[in-house]
GROMACS .gro file of C-alpha atoms in nm:
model
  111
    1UNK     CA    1  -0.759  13.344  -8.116
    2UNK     CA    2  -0.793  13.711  -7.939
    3UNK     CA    3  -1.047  13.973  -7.925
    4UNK     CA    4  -1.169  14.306  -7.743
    5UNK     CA    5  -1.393  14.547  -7.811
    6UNK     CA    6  -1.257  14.910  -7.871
    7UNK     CA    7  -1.548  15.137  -7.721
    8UNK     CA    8  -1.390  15.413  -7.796
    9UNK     CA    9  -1.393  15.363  -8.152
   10UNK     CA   10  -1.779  15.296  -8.135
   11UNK     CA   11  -1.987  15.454  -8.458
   12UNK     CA   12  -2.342  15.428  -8.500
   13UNK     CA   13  -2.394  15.124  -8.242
   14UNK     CA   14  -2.115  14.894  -8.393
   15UNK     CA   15  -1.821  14.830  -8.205
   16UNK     CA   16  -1.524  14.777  -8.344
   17UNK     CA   17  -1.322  14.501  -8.196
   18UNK     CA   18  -0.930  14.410  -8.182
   19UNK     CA   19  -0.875  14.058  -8.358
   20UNK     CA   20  -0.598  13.840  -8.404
   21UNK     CA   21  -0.777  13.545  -8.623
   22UNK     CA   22  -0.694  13.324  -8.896
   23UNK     CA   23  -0.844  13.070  -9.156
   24UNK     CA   24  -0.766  12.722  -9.226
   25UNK     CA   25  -0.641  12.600  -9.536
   26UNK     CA   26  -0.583  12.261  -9.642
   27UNK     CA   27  -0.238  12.254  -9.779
   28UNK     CA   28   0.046  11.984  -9.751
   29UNK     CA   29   0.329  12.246  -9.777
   30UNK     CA   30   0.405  12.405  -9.453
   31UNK     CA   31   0.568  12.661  -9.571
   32UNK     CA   32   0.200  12.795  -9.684
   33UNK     CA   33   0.092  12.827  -9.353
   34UNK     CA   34  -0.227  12.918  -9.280
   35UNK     CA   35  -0.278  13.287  -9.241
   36UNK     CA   36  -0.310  13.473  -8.979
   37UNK     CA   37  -0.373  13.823  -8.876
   38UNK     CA   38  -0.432  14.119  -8.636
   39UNK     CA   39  -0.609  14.411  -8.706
   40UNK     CA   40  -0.955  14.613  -8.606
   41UNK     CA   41  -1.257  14.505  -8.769
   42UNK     CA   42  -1.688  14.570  -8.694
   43UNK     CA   43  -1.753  14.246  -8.903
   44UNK     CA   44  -1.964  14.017  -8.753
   45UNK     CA   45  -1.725  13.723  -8.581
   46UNK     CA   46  -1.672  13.477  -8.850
   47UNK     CA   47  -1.756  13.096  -8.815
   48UNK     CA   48  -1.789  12.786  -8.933
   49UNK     CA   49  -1.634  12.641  -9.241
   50UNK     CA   50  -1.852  12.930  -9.438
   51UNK     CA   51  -1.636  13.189  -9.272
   52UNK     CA   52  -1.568  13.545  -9.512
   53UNK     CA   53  -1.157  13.611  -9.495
   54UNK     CA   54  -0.993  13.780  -9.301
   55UNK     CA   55  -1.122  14.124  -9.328
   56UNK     CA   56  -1.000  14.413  -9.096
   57UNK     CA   57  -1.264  14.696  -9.195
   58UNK     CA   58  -1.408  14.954  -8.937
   59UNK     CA   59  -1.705  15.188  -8.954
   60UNK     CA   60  -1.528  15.540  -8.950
   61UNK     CA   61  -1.661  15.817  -9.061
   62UNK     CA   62  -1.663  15.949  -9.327
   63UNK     CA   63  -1.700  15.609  -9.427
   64UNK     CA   64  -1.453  15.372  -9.304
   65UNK     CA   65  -1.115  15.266  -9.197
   66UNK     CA   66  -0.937  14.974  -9.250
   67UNK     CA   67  -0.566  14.846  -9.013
   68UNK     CA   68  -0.434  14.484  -8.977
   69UNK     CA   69  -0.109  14.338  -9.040
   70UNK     CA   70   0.007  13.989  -9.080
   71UNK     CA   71   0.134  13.717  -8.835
   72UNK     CA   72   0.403  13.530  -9.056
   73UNK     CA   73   0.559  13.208  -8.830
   74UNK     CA   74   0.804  13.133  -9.106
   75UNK     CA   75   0.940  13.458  -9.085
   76UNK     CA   76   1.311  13.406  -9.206
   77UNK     CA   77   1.376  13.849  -9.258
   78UNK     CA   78   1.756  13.934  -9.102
   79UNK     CA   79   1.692  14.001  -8.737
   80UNK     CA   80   1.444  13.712  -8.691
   81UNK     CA   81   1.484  13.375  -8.596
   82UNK     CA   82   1.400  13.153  -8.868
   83UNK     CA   83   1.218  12.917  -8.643
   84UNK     CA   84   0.862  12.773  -8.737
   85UNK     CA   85   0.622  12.912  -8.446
   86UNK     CA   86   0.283  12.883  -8.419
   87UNK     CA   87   0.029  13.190  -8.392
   88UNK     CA   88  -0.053  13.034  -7.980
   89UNK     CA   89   0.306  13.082  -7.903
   90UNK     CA   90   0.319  13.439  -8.084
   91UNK     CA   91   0.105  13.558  -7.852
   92UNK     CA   92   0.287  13.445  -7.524
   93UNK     CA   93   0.536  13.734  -7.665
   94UNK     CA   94   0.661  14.043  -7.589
   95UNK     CA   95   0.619  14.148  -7.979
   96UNK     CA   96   0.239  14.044  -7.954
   97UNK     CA   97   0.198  14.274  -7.615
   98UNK     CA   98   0.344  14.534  -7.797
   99UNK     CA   99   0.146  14.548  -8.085
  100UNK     CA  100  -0.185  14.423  -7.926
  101UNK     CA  101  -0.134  14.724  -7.690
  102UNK     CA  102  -0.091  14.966  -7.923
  103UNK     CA  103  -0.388  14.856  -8.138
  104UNK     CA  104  -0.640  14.868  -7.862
  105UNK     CA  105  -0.518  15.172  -7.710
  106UNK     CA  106  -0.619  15.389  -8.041
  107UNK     CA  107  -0.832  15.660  -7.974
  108UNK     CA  108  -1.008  15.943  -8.180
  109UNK     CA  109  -0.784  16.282  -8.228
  110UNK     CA  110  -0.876  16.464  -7.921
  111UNK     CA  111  -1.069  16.208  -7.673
   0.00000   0.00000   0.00000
């Protein structure tokens, strides 16, 4: 649903990339929604029914790194408004900016 690269976390000629992506499931329950997520990742872009889950995973040395979170729409925590949103409309708001800022604004220690 959203991606950019992150040069600046570029190891070995693989770029790491910002993602907010999910993966269909066939359920009749709403309430298991299909998840979603944001995170960094260098997998190759998934696609196709064949897709691997969601995997946020970055080449970092020594070895690797991995950050995501998840996108819950039926979020019903005290604070938040326990209305059924879908992961389009998440990212028309200010929380999304937020975080989607942060994320691609990471940069290694002293660069």
């Amino acid at each position: 649903m959203d991606s950019e690269e992150l040069p600046a976390l570029a190891q070995g000629g693989v770029t790491p990339r910002f993602v907010f992506e999910g993966r269909a499931r066939s359920e009749a329950d709403p309430t298991k929604s299909n998840p979603v997520a944001y995170g960094i990742t260098s997998a190759p872009q998934p696609s196709g029914p064949a897709a691997c889950p969601i995997f946020h995973f970055f080449i970092w040395p020594p070895s690797g790194a991995m950050f995501g979170g998840v996108y819950n729409p039926f979020d019903t925590t005290p604070g938040n408004t326990p209305e059924v949103d879908t992961p389009a409309a998440y990212t028309a708001t200010a929380e999304y900016d937020d975080i989607r800022q942060m994320i691609t604004s990471l940069r290694p220690a002293g660069k």
